[in-house]
C-alpha positions in Angstrom: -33.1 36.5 -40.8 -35.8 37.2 -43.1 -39.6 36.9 -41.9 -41.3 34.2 -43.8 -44.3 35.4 -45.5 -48.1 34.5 -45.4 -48.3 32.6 -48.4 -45.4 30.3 -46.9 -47.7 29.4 -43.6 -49.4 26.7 -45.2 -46.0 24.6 -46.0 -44.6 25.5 -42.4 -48.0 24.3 -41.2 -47.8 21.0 -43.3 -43.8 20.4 -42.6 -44.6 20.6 -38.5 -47.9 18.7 -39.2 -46.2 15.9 -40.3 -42.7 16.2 -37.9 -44.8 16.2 -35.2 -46.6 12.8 -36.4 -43.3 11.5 -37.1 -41.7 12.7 -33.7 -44.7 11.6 -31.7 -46.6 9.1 -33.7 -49.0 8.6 -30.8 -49.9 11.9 -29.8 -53.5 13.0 -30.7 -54.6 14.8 -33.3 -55.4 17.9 -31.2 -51.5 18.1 -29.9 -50.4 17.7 -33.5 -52.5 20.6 -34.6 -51.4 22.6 -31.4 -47.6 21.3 -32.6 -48.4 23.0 -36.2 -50.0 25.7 -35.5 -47.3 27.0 -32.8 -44.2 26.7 -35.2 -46.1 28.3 -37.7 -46.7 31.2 -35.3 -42.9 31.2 -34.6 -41.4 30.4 -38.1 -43.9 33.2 -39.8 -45.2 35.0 -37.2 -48.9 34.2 -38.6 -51.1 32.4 -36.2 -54.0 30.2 -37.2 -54.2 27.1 -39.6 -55.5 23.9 -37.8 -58.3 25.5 -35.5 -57.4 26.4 -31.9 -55.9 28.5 -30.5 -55.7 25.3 -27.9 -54.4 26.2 -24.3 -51.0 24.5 -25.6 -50.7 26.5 -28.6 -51.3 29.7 -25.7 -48.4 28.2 -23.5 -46.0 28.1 -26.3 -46.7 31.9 -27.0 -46.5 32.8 -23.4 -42.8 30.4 -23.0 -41.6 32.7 -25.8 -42.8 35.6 -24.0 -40.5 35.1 -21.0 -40.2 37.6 -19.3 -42.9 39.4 -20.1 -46.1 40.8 -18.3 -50.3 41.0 -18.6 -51.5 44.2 -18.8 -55.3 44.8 -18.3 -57.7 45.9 -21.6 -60.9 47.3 -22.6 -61.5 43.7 -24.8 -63.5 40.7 -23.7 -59.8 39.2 -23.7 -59.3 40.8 -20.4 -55.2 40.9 -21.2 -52.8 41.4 -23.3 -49.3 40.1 -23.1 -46.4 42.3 -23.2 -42.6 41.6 -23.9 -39.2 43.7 -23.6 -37.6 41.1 -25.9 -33.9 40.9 -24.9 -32.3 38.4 -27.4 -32.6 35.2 -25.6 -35.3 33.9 -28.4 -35.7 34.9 -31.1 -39.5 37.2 -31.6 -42.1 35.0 -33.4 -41.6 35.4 -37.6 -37.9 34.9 -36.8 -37.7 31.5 -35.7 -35.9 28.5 -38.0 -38.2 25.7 -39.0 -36.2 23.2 -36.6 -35.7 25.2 -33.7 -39.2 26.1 -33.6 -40.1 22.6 -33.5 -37.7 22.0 -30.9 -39.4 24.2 -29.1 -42.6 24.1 -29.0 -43.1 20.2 -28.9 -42.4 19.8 -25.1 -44.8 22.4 -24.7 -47.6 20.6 -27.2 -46.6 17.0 -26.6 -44.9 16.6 -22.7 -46.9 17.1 -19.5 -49.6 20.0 -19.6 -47.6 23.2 -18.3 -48.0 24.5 -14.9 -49.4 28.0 -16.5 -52.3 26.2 -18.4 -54.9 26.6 -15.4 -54.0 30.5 -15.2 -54.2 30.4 -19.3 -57.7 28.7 -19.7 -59.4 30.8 -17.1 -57.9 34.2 -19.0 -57.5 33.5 -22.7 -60.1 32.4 -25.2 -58.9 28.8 -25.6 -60.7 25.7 -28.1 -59.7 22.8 -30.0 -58.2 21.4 -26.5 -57.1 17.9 -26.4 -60.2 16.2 -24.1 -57.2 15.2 -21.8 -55.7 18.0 -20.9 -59.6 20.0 -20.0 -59.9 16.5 -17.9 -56.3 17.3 -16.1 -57.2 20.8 -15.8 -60.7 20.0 -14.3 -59.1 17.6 -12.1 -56.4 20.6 -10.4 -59.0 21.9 -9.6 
């Protein structure tokens, strides 16, 4: 399959924009953003476009990771996540349009994941739906 380009990320990022409205005409505005912004990622391989990164948009990278690990660095990040990708899914730039959505909007749209305490104390995480920093206050 061939890698999508840089120049193509702002389409992709419009195209999920607007399937995620469509899919989940509810949602907020933040989840939508997180929606576009993580099938852009796996479509192109490119992150960035509307803000964030949002702790969703962070659990949709770390659901693709698998079975990957953290690793301790010398950054203010504090981690870096590793992979030993093994087939199952696909790396990010090699992801079809549909199937990225697929994937990614139970992670942006369903109940916040389990992970997302663990990611918002260790990655740097803004543009967070007001709900979900209320759910993760509330956990703790």
């Amino acid at each position: 399959m061939r890698r999508k380009s840089k120049v193509e990320m702002p389409e992709i990022l419009k195209q999920a924009l607007e399937w995620g409205k469509a899919q989940h005409p509810d949602a907020s505005q933040f989840r939508h953003a997180a929606l576009a912004n993580s099938v852009s990622y796996l479509v192109t391989g490119f992150s960035g476009g509307y803000g964030g990164p949002s702790i969703r948009e962070h659990c949709v990278s770390y659901a693709l990771v698998g079975d990957g690990y953290n690793i301790p660095t010398q950054t203010n990040l504090g981690l870096m996540t590793m992979s030993f990708p093994e087939g199952r899914l696909p790396q990010a730039g090699n992801w079809e349009f549909g199937r990225a959505c697929e994937f990614a909007a139970p992670i942006c749209y369903g109940q916040l994941p389990a992970i997302a305490g663990q990611i918002a104390a260790s990655e740097y995480c803004f543009d967070d739906d007001p709900n979900d920093l209320l759910e993760l206050q509330a956990s703790l």
